[in-house]
Amino acid sequence: MNPATALATVLVDELVRCGLTDVVLAPGSRSAPLALALHAESRVRLHVRIDERSASFLALGLAKRSERPVALICSSGTAVANFHPAVIEAGESGVPLLVLTADRPPELRGTGANQTIDQLKVFGAAARWFAEVGVPEERPGQVAYWRSLACRAYQRALGPADPGPVHLNLAFREPLIPDGDTSWCEPLDGAANGPWVRARVAPPPVALHLPPTRRGVLVVGDGAPNVRRYVAAAGMAGWPVLSEPNGGGRYGDHSISTYHYLLGMPEFADAHRPDVVVTLGRPGLSRPLLSWLGRAEEHIVVAPDLGRWPDPTRSATQVAQAVEIPVAAGDDSWLHAWRQADTAVRSAVDAVLDVSGTSEPRLARDLVDCLPNGALLFCGSSMPIRDLDQAMRPRRGIRLMAGRGVSGIDGVVSAAMGAALAHNGPSYALIGDLSFLHDQNGLILGPREPRPDLCFVVVNNDGGGIFSLLPQAAVRDPFERVFGTPHGVDLGYVAAATGTPYTLVGDLGELPKALRGEGPRVVEVRTDREENVLVHARLREAAQEALRSLTG
């Protein structure tokens, strides 16, 4: 057996023993040993994509939804560079990726050899760990090295305290395909039962015990750990819960879904300063919320890894791996004040949305309302997730995700595909037109590839809608070209190019019917950017008026 085939066979087998179930492959020549070993491995689900960037975000979505490492494989050269945006997103959002890049052997590096670049630590600080595996050789000891390395890589990606991407660079000398000889200088077999190295998970950390108080607030952002446990504890303590949609805590009687508007009113924000705020995950959607957090006297951040904790407002006073929120005695006037204000503003916001026609925040609200229990909603990182944050009513029974590590619009189609492939139930994606066009290659599926049950709901306002709500909109002359960026693309033709079923929705009353179907499909909803600005202004005004009326 040639060394390249031996390394690939052993590495794939050991990763499967560790628990690997999904692999995403972008085809190439130098990665042939890995590709052939995977094709012969029946214990994994193989996904092949012709575009490395699409492949990498597909793996990201798979790993984000499954919360398990997914292997990502490519050839050498610029193929590796195309993985970089997804690796950065995985690094910032704590998604376990195993990035296996094929490479030329050392003697070809720095010589001008084809498809050869410097791949050593090419992902920089985005990778949790890097290993240059070395050119495989037929000599005793290689199997123990390869198998122990695979176990270390898998466990480092998984965490559990600090999951993220791990990069193994694999230099292969030719021949790259099996030569028919199966002999090797030592047994290639793995351990009799399970992986070569068994990593033991440490016991749960000792929780920080908080003094009992009724005047606490739980804030839930992206990537929050143990959400249900903390939401239940906050409910027992009489605390309001301010959860971003992708935080997973926007449900139940204590959920305050209009916090964006409430905290945007200085009178309310000043009058509702808590004794303590506990933050899970990384909030980042609402400027009023972040501003309010920045003034908190006691702000405790829960972070499983004490070496990396989110604190964008620089307001954390304590950081703990776990927190114990005790049941507090006393009246419920604190929670009652939050809920009363939320009810009034919720009613005012919904009244505006009900008469807003085919508006973007109404689409976000109505889409969530009509999804079946057990559904997954993958949301675009720009305006769609913000519309959900400001318009979504509390509800149970759905899983909502977004790529908020670095909040890029790239790879959203592919990431949604990956998340849907890992989800046991119907899946949906709410994304903007620029995100859709940026990753339209994500719709390309070969005839033998696993196909998710995924409906893309694309908001088409012919450009970058978020900029119309930012200060850049005041610079009228260059705005439309350099910020609005109209494209004039007919999305129906984009869908037709890949044979993806397509529906245009003219009225939101048609949405539930349009969502029906199987497999990948596209539903387009056309909106107007200038009208969208007016709708958001009316929402703010209605919320402010409702709050003023309540406080007299």
Coordinates of C-alpha atoms in Angstrom, one line a residue:
M1 CA 0.0 0.0 0.0
N2 CA 1.4 3.4 -0.9
P3 CA 1.9 5.8 2.1
A4 CA -0.7 8.4 0.9
T5 CA -3.4 5.7 0.8
A6 CA -2.4 4.3 4.1
L7 CA -2.5 7.7 5.9
A8 CA -5.9 8.6 4.3
T9 CA -7.4 5.2 5.2
V10 CA -6.2 5.3 8.8
L11 CA -7.1 8.9 9.4
V12 CA -10.7 8.5 8.1
D13 CA -11.2 5.3 10.1
E14 CA -10.0 6.9 13.3
L15 CA -12.2 10.1 12.9
V16 CA -15.2 7.8 12.4
R17 CA -14.3 6.0 15.5
C18 CA -14.2 9.3 17.4
G19 CA -17.8 10.0 16.2
L20 CA -17.5 11.7 12.8
T21 CA -20.7 11.3 10.7
D22 CA -20.5 14.0 8.0
V23 CA -17.8 15.0 5.6
V24 CA -17.8 17.8 3.0
L25 CA -15.5 17.4 0.1
A26 CA -14.4 19.9 -2.6
P27 CA -12.8 17.8 -5.4
G28 CA -9.2 18.1 -6.4
S29 CA -6.2 16.0 -7.4
R30 CA -3.9 16.3 -4.4
S31 CA -6.7 15.3 -2.0
A32 CA -7.4 12.1 -4.0
P33 CA -6.3 9.8 -1.2
L34 CA -8.8 11.3 1.2
A35 CA -11.6 11.4 -1.4
L36 CA -11.2 7.8 -2.3
A37 CA -11.0 6.7 1.4
L38 CA -14.2 8.6 2.1
H39 CA -16.0 7.2 -0.9
A40 CA -15.3 3.7 0.4
E41 CA -16.4 4.6 4.0
S42 CA -20.0 3.6 4.5
R43 CA -20.2 5.0 8.1
V44 CA -20.1 8.6 7.0
R45 CA -22.4 10.8 5.0
L46 CA -20.4 12.4 2.2
H47 CA -21.3 15.8 0.7
V48 CA -19.5 16.9 -2.5
R49 CA -19.5 20.5 -3.7
I50 CA -17.7 22.0 -6.6
D51 CA -17.1 25.4 -5.0
E52 CA -14.7 25.4 -1.9
R53 CA -16.4 28.4 -0.3
S54 CA -19.8 26.8 -0.7
A55 CA -18.4 23.5 0.7
S56 CA -16.9 25.2 3.7
F57 CA -20.2 27.0 4.7
L58 CA -22.1 23.8 4.1
A59 CA -19.8 22.1 6.7
L60 CA -20.3 25.1 9.0
G61 CA -24.1 24.8 8.9
L62 CA -23.9 21.0 9.5
A63 CA -21.6 21.4 12.5
K64 CA -23.5 24.4 13.9
R65 CA -26.8 22.5 13.9
S66 CA -25.5 19.1 15.0
E67 CA -23.0 20.6 17.5
R68 CA -20.6 17.9 16.4
P69 CA -17.4 18.1 14.4
V70 CA -17.8 18.0 10.6
A71 CA -14.7 17.3 8.4
L72 CA -14.0 19.6 5.5
I73 CA -11.6 18.5 2.8
C74 CA -10.0 20.2 -0.3
S75 CA -7.0 20.1 -2.5
S76 CA -4.0 22.5 -2.3
G77 CA -3.5 26.1 -3.3
T78 CA -6.3 28.7 -3.5
A79 CA -8.8 25.9 -2.7
V80 CA -7.5 26.3 0.9
A81 CA -7.9 30.1 0.8
N82 CA -11.5 29.8 -0.1
F83 CA -12.2 28.0 3.2
H84 CA -10.9 31.0 5.2
P85 CA -14.2 33.0 5.6
A86 CA -16.0 29.9 7.0
V87 CA -13.1 29.1 9.3
I88 CA -13.2 32.6 10.6
E89 CA -17.0 32.4 11.2
A90 CA -16.5 29.0 12.9
G91 CA -13.7 30.4 15.1
E92 CA -15.8 33.4 16.3
S93 CA -19.0 31.4 16.8
G94 CA -17.4 28.3 18.3
V95 CA -18.4 25.8 15.6
P96 CA -16.4 22.5 15.6
L97 CA -14.9 22.1 12.1
L98 CA -12.1 19.6 11.1
V99 CA -10.4 21.3 8.2
L100 CA -8.2 18.8 6.3
T101 CA -6.2 20.4 3.5
A102 CA -4.1 18.4 1.1
D103 CA -0.7 19.9 0.3
R104 CA 2.4 19.4 -1.9
P105 CA 5.4 17.7 -0.2
P106 CA 8.1 20.0 1.2
E107 CA 10.4 19.5 -1.8
L108 CA 7.8 21.2 -4.1
R109 CA 7.2 24.2 -1.9
G110 CA 8.8 27.5 -2.8
T111 CA 9.7 26.2 -6.3
G112 CA 6.9 27.5 -8.4
A113 CA 5.2 24.1 -8.5
N114 CA 1.6 24.1 -9.6
Q115 CA -1.1 24.8 -7.0
T116 CA 1.5 25.3 -4.2
I117 CA 1.2 28.0 -1.6
D118 CA 2.3 28.4 2.0
Q119 CA -0.5 26.5 3.8
L120 CA 1.2 26.4 7.2
K121 CA -1.1 28.1 9.8
V122 CA -2.8 29.8 6.8
F123 CA -6.0 30.4 8.9
G124 CA -4.0 32.1 11.7
A125 CA -5.7 32.7 15.0
A126 CA -9.1 31.5 13.6
A127 CA -8.0 27.9 14.1
R128 CA -8.1 26.6 17.6
W129 CA -5.2 24.2 16.8
F130 CA -3.0 23.4 13.8
A131 CA -0.8 20.4 12.9
E132 CA 1.5 19.9 9.9
V133 CA 0.9 16.1 9.6
G134 CA 4.0 15.5 7.6
V135 CA 4.6 13.3 4.5
P136 CA 3.5 9.7 5.3
E137 CA 6.2 7.1 5.3
E138 CA 6.1 3.3 5.5
R139 CA 7.8 2.7 8.8
P140 CA 6.7 1.4 12.2
G141 CA 5.0 4.0 14.5
Q142 CA 3.1 5.9 11.8
V143 CA -0.3 4.3 12.7
A144 CA -0.1 5.3 16.3
Y145 CA 0.9 8.8 15.3
W146 CA -1.9 9.1 12.8
R147 CA -4.6 7.7 15.0
S148 CA -3.6 9.7 18.1
L149 CA -3.4 12.8 16.0
A150 CA -6.9 12.2 14.7
C151 CA -8.2 11.8 18.3
R152 CA -6.6 15.0 19.4
A153 CA -7.9 17.0 16.4
Y154 CA -11.5 15.7 16.9
Q155 CA -11.5 16.4 20.6
R156 CA -9.9 19.8 20.3
A157 CA -12.6 20.8 17.7
L158 CA -15.4 19.5 19.9
G159 CA -14.2 21.3 23.0
P160 CA -16.3 21.0 25.1
A161 CA -15.4 24.3 26.7
D162 CA -14.1 26.0 23.6
P163 CA -15.2 24.3 20.4
G164 CA -14.0 25.6 17.1
P165 CA -12.0 24.8 13.9
V166 CA -8.9 22.6 13.8
H167 CA -6.6 22.5 10.8
L168 CA -4.6 19.5 9.7
N169 CA -2.3 20.1 6.7
L170 CA -1.6 16.8 4.9
A171 CA 1.3 16.6 2.5
F172 CA 1.0 13.8 0.0
R173 CA 3.6 12.4 -2.4
E174 CA 2.6 10.6 -5.5
P175 CA 1.2 8.0 -6.1
L176 CA -2.1 9.4 -4.9
I177 CA -4.4 6.5 -5.7
P178 CA -4.4 2.8 -4.5
D179 CA -1.8 0.6 -6.3
G180 CA -3.5 -2.7 -5.5
D181 CA -1.0 -3.7 -2.9
T182 CA -2.5 -4.0 0.6
S183 CA 0.6 -4.8 2.6
W184 CA 2.1 -2.4 5.2
C185 CA 5.0 -2.7 7.6
E186 CA 2.6 -2.8 10.7
P187 CA -1.1 -3.4 11.3
L188 CA -3.3 -0.5 10.1
D189 CA -6.2 -1.6 12.4
G190 CA -7.4 0.7 15.2
A191 CA -8.4 -0.2 18.7
A192 CA -10.8 -3.0 19.3
N193 CA -13.5 -0.8 20.7
G194 CA -13.8 2.9 20.0
P195 CA -11.1 5.5 19.4
W196 CA -7.4 5.1 19.9
V197 CA -7.4 7.7 22.7
R198 CA -10.5 8.2 24.9
A199 CA -11.0 11.8 26.0
R200 CA -12.9 12.1 29.3
V201 CA -15.1 15.1 29.8
A202 CA -14.5 17.0 33.0
P203 CA -17.2 17.3 35.6
P204 CA -19.5 20.4 35.4
P205 CA -18.0 23.6 36.9
V206 CA -19.0 24.9 40.3
A207 CA -21.6 27.6 39.7
L208 CA -21.4 31.1 40.9
H209 CA -24.2 31.6 43.4
L210 CA -25.9 35.0 43.1
P211 CA -27.6 36.8 46.0
P212 CA -31.4 36.5 45.8
T213 CA -33.0 39.5 44.0
R214 CA -36.3 40.1 42.2
R215 CA -34.7 42.9 40.2
G216 CA -32.6 40.8 37.8
V217 CA -32.6 40.4 34.0
L218 CA -31.5 37.5 31.9
V219 CA -30.1 38.5 28.4
V220 CA -29.7 35.7 25.8
G221 CA -27.6 36.2 22.7
D222 CA -26.1 34.1 19.9
G223 CA -24.4 30.9 21.0
A224 CA -25.9 30.8 24.4
P225 CA -25.2 27.7 26.6
N226 CA -27.8 25.8 28.6
V227 CA -30.6 28.2 27.6
R228 CA -33.5 26.2 28.9
R229 CA -32.0 25.8 32.3
Y230 CA -31.3 29.5 32.7
V231 CA -34.7 30.6 31.3
A232 CA -36.4 28.3 33.8
A233 CA -34.3 29.7 36.7
A234 CA -35.0 33.2 35.6
G235 CA -38.7 32.4 35.6
M236 CA -38.6 31.0 39.2
A237 CA -36.7 34.2 40.3
G238 CA -39.2 36.5 38.7
W239 CA -36.7 38.0 36.1
P240 CA -37.7 39.2 32.6
V241 CA -35.9 37.4 29.8
L242 CA -34.5 39.5 26.9
S243 CA -33.6 37.0 24.2
E244 CA -32.5 37.5 20.7
P245 CA -34.4 35.2 18.3
N246 CA -31.2 33.1 17.6
G247 CA -30.5 33.0 21.4
G248 CA -33.2 30.4 21.8
G249 CA -34.9 31.9 24.8
R250 CA -37.8 33.9 23.3
Y251 CA -40.6 31.8 24.8
G252 CA -42.8 31.7 27.9
D253 CA -44.5 34.3 30.1
H254 CA -41.2 36.0 31.1
S255 CA -40.1 36.7 27.5
I256 CA -39.9 40.4 26.7
S257 CA -40.0 40.5 22.9
T258 CA -40.1 44.3 22.5
Y259 CA -37.0 45.1 24.5
H260 CA -35.5 46.8 21.4
Y261 CA -38.2 49.5 21.6
L262 CA -38.5 49.6 25.4
L263 CA -34.8 50.2 25.9
G264 CA -34.7 52.7 23.1
M265 CA -36.9 55.0 25.3
P266 CA -34.4 56.7 27.7
E267 CA -37.2 57.1 30.3
F268 CA -37.9 53.4 30.4
A269 CA -34.2 52.3 30.3
D270 CA -33.3 54.6 33.1
A271 CA -36.2 53.6 35.3
H272 CA -35.5 49.9 34.8
R273 CA -31.9 49.4 35.8
P274 CA -31.6 46.0 37.5
D275 CA -29.6 44.9 40.4
V276 CA -27.9 42.3 38.2
V277 CA -27.8 41.3 34.6
V278 CA -26.8 37.8 33.6
T279 CA -25.8 37.4 29.9
L280 CA -25.7 34.1 28.0
G281 CA -24.0 34.1 24.6
R282 CA -23.1 37.2 22.7
P283 CA -25.9 39.8 22.1
G284 CA -25.3 42.1 19.2
L285 CA -28.5 42.9 17.3
S286 CA -30.0 45.8 19.3
R287 CA -28.1 49.0 19.9
P288 CA -30.5 50.1 22.7
L289 CA -29.9 46.8 24.4
L290 CA -26.1 47.1 24.1
S291 CA -26.2 50.7 25.4
W292 CA -28.3 49.6 28.4
L293 CA -25.9 46.8 29.1
G294 CA -23.1 49.2 29.0
R295 CA -24.6 51.0 32.0
A296 CA -25.3 47.9 34.1
E297 CA -23.8 48.1 37.7
E298 CA -23.5 44.3 38.0
H299 CA -23.1 42.4 34.7
I300 CA -22.3 38.7 34.9
V301 CA -21.3 36.9 31.7
V302 CA -21.7 33.2 31.5
A303 CA -18.9 31.6 29.4
P304 CA -18.0 27.9 29.4
D305 CA -14.4 28.8 28.5
L306 CA -12.9 31.5 30.8
G307 CA -10.2 32.2 28.2
R308 CA -12.8 33.5 25.8
W309 CA -15.8 35.4 26.9
P310 CA -18.1 37.8 25.0
D311 CA -18.2 41.4 26.4
P312 CA -18.7 43.8 23.4
T313 CA -19.9 46.6 25.8
R314 CA -16.9 46.2 28.2
S315 CA -19.4 46.2 31.0
A316 CA -18.8 42.7 32.5
T317 CA -18.1 42.8 36.2
Q318 CA -17.8 39.0 36.7
V319 CA -17.3 36.1 34.3
A320 CA -18.3 32.6 35.4
Q321 CA -18.6 29.2 33.7
A322 CA -22.0 28.7 35.3
V323 CA -24.3 30.8 37.5
E324 CA -26.9 29.7 40.0
I325 CA -30.0 32.1 40.0
P326 CA -31.8 31.6 43.3
V327 CA -35.5 31.9 43.9
A328 CA -36.1 35.3 45.5
A329 CA -38.9 36.3 47.8
G330 CA -40.8 39.5 47.4
D331 CA -43.5 41.0 45.2
D332 CA -43.5 40.8 41.4
S333 CA -43.8 44.5 40.7
W334 CA -40.4 44.4 38.8
L335 CA -41.5 41.7 36.4
H336 CA -45.0 43.2 36.2
A337 CA -43.7 46.5 35.0
W338 CA -41.7 44.9 32.2
R339 CA -44.6 42.7 31.1
Q340 CA -47.1 45.5 31.2
A341 CA -44.8 47.7 29.0
D342 CA -44.1 44.8 26.7
T343 CA -47.8 44.0 26.2
A344 CA -48.6 47.6 25.4
V345 CA -45.7 48.0 22.9
R346 CA -46.3 44.5 21.4
S347 CA -49.9 45.5 20.6
A348 CA -48.8 48.8 19.1
V349 CA -46.1 47.2 16.9
D350 CA -48.4 44.4 15.7
A351 CA -51.1 47.0 14.8
V352 CA -48.5 48.8 12.6
L353 CA -47.3 45.6 11.0
D354 CA -50.9 44.4 10.3
V355 CA -51.4 47.3 7.9
S356 CA -47.9 47.5 6.5
G357 CA -48.6 45.5 3.4
T358 CA -45.7 43.3 2.2
S359 CA -43.2 44.8 4.6
E360 CA -40.0 43.1 5.7
P361 CA -40.6 43.1 9.5
R362 CA -44.2 41.8 8.9
L363 CA -42.8 39.0 6.7
A364 CA -40.4 38.1 9.5
R365 CA -43.2 38.0 12.1
D366 CA -45.7 36.2 10.0
L367 CA -43.1 33.6 8.8
V368 CA -42.2 32.6 12.3
D369 CA -45.9 32.4 13.3
C370 CA -46.8 30.0 10.5
L371 CA -43.9 27.6 10.8
P372 CA -44.7 24.1 12.1
N373 CA -43.5 22.8 15.4
G374 CA -40.1 21.1 15.0
A375 CA -39.0 23.5 12.3
L376 CA -35.6 25.0 11.8
L377 CA -35.3 28.7 10.7
F378 CA -31.9 29.8 9.4
C379 CA -31.7 33.5 9.2
G380 CA -29.5 35.9 7.2
S381 CA -27.1 38.0 9.3
S382 CA -28.1 41.5 8.0
M383 CA -31.6 42.8 8.1
P384 CA -33.6 39.5 8.3
I385 CA -32.3 38.7 11.8
R386 CA -32.8 42.3 13.0
D387 CA -36.4 42.2 11.6
L388 CA -37.0 39.1 13.6
D389 CA -35.5 40.6 16.7
Q390 CA -37.9 43.6 16.5
A391 CA -41.0 41.8 15.2
M392 CA -41.0 38.2 16.3
R393 CA -43.5 37.2 19.0
P394 CA -42.5 34.7 21.6
R395 CA -43.2 31.1 20.7
R396 CA -42.0 27.6 21.4
G397 CA -41.3 24.7 19.1
I398 CA -38.9 26.0 16.5
R399 CA -35.1 26.2 16.3
L400 CA -33.7 29.5 15.0
M401 CA -30.1 30.0 13.9
A402 CA -27.9 32.7 12.3
G403 CA -24.3 33.1 11.4
R404 CA -23.5 35.8 13.9
G405 CA -19.8 35.0 14.6
V406 CA -18.7 37.7 12.3
S407 CA -22.1 38.5 10.8
G408 CA -21.1 38.2 7.2
I409 CA -23.6 37.7 4.3
D410 CA -21.3 35.2 2.5
G411 CA -22.1 31.5 2.5
V412 CA -25.6 31.9 3.9
V413 CA -27.3 29.6 1.3
S414 CA -24.7 26.9 1.9
A415 CA -24.8 27.2 5.7
A416 CA -28.6 27.0 5.6
M417 CA -28.3 23.9 3.4
G418 CA -25.9 22.3 5.9
A419 CA -28.0 23.2 8.9
A420 CA -31.1 21.7 7.2
L421 CA -29.2 18.5 6.4
A422 CA -28.4 18.1 10.1
H423 CA -31.9 19.0 11.3
N424 CA -34.6 16.3 11.9
G425 CA -37.6 18.1 10.5
P426 CA -38.7 20.8 8.0
S427 CA -36.3 23.7 7.5
Y428 CA -36.6 27.3 6.3
A429 CA -34.2 30.1 5.6
L430 CA -35.0 33.9 5.7
I431 CA -32.3 35.7 3.7
G432 CA -31.9 38.9 1.7
D433 CA -31.3 39.2 -2.0
L434 CA -27.7 40.1 -1.8
S435 CA -26.9 37.1 0.5
F436 CA -28.8 34.9 -1.9
L437 CA -26.9 36.1 -4.9
H438 CA -23.5 36.1 -3.0
D439 CA -23.9 32.4 -2.5
Q440 CA -26.1 31.2 -5.3
N441 CA -23.6 28.4 -5.9
G442 CA -25.0 26.9 -2.8
L443 CA -28.0 25.8 -4.8
I444 CA -25.9 23.5 -7.0
L445 CA -26.5 19.9 -5.9
G446 CA -25.2 16.9 -7.8
P447 CA -27.7 14.1 -8.5
R448 CA -26.2 11.8 -5.9
E449 CA -25.9 14.4 -3.1
P450 CA -28.1 14.4 0.0
R451 CA -31.0 16.9 -0.4
P452 CA -32.4 18.8 2.5
D453 CA -36.0 19.7 3.0
L454 CA -35.4 23.5 2.9
C455 CA -37.4 26.5 1.8
F456 CA -35.5 29.7 1.1
V457 CA -37.6 32.8 1.7
V458 CA -35.7 35.6 -0.1
V459 CA -36.5 39.2 0.7
N460 CA -35.7 41.0 -2.6
N461 CA -35.5 44.8 -2.2
D462 CA -33.0 45.1 -5.1
G463 CA -30.0 45.9 -3.0
G464 CA -28.6 46.3 0.5
G465 CA -31.6 47.2 2.6
I466 CA -29.8 47.6 5.9
F467 CA -27.8 50.6 4.6
S468 CA -31.1 52.6 4.1
L469 CA -31.5 52.5 7.9
L470 CA -27.9 53.6 8.7
P471 CA -26.3 57.1 8.6
Q472 CA -24.9 56.4 5.1
A473 CA -28.4 56.9 3.7
A474 CA -28.1 60.7 4.3
V475 CA -25.3 60.9 1.7
R476 CA -27.8 60.9 -1.1
D477 CA -25.7 61.4 -4.2
P478 CA -23.4 58.3 -4.0
F479 CA -25.7 56.3 -1.8
E480 CA -27.6 54.2 -4.3
R481 CA -24.5 53.1 -6.2
V482 CA -22.0 52.4 -3.4
F483 CA -24.4 51.4 -0.6
G484 CA -27.7 50.5 -2.1
T485 CA -26.1 48.5 -4.8
P486 CA -29.1 47.6 -6.9
H487 CA -28.6 44.5 -9.1
G488 CA -31.7 44.1 -11.2
V489 CA -31.4 40.3 -11.2
D490 CA -34.5 38.2 -11.7
L491 CA -34.2 35.6 -8.9
G492 CA -36.6 33.3 -10.7
Y493 CA -33.9 32.7 -13.4
V494 CA -31.3 32.1 -10.8
A495 CA -33.4 29.4 -9.3
A496 CA -34.2 28.0 -12.8
A497 CA -30.5 27.7 -13.6
T498 CA -30.2 24.9 -10.9
G499 CA -33.7 23.5 -11.4
T500 CA -34.8 24.8 -8.0
P501 CA -38.6 25.2 -7.6
Y502 CA -39.5 28.9 -7.4
T503 CA -42.6 30.9 -6.2
L504 CA -43.1 34.6 -6.2
V505 CA -45.3 35.9 -3.4
G506 CA -47.2 39.1 -4.0
D507 CA -49.3 39.2 -0.9
L508 CA -48.2 37.8 2.5
G509 CA -51.6 36.0 2.8
E510 CA -50.2 33.7 0.2
L511 CA -47.1 32.8 2.3
P512 CA -48.3 29.7 4.1
K513 CA -49.3 28.0 0.8
A514 CA -46.0 29.1 -0.9
L515 CA -43.9 27.5 1.9
R516 CA -45.3 24.0 1.1
G517 CA -43.2 21.6 -0.7
E518 CA -40.3 19.2 -0.4
G519 CA -36.6 19.5 -1.0
P520 CA -34.7 22.8 -1.8
R521 CA -37.1 25.5 -3.1
V522 CA -37.2 29.3 -3.3
V523 CA -39.9 31.7 -2.3
E524 CA -39.3 35.3 -3.3
V525 CA -41.0 38.3 -1.6
R526 CA -40.4 41.7 -3.2
T527 CA -40.2 44.7 -1.0
D528 CA -39.3 48.4 -1.4
R529 CA -36.3 49.8 0.5
E530 CA -37.6 53.3 0.9
E531 CA -41.0 52.1 2.1
N532 CA -39.2 49.8 4.5
V533 CA -37.5 52.8 6.1
L534 CA -40.9 54.4 6.7
V535 CA -42.3 51.2 8.2
H536 CA -39.4 51.1 10.7
A537 CA -40.0 54.7 11.6
R538 CA -43.7 54.1 12.2
L539 CA -42.9 51.1 14.4
R540 CA -40.6 53.3 16.6
E541 CA -43.2 56.0 16.8
A542 CA -46.0 53.6 17.7
A543 CA -43.9 51.9 20.4
Q544 CA -43.0 55.3 21.9
E545 CA -46.6 56.5 21.9
A546 CA -47.8 53.3 23.5
L547 CA -45.2 53.6 26.3
R548 CA -46.0 57.2 26.9
S549 CA -49.7 56.4 27.2
L550 CA -48.9 53.7 29.6
T551 CA -46.8 55.8 31.9
G552 CA -49.2 58.7 31.7

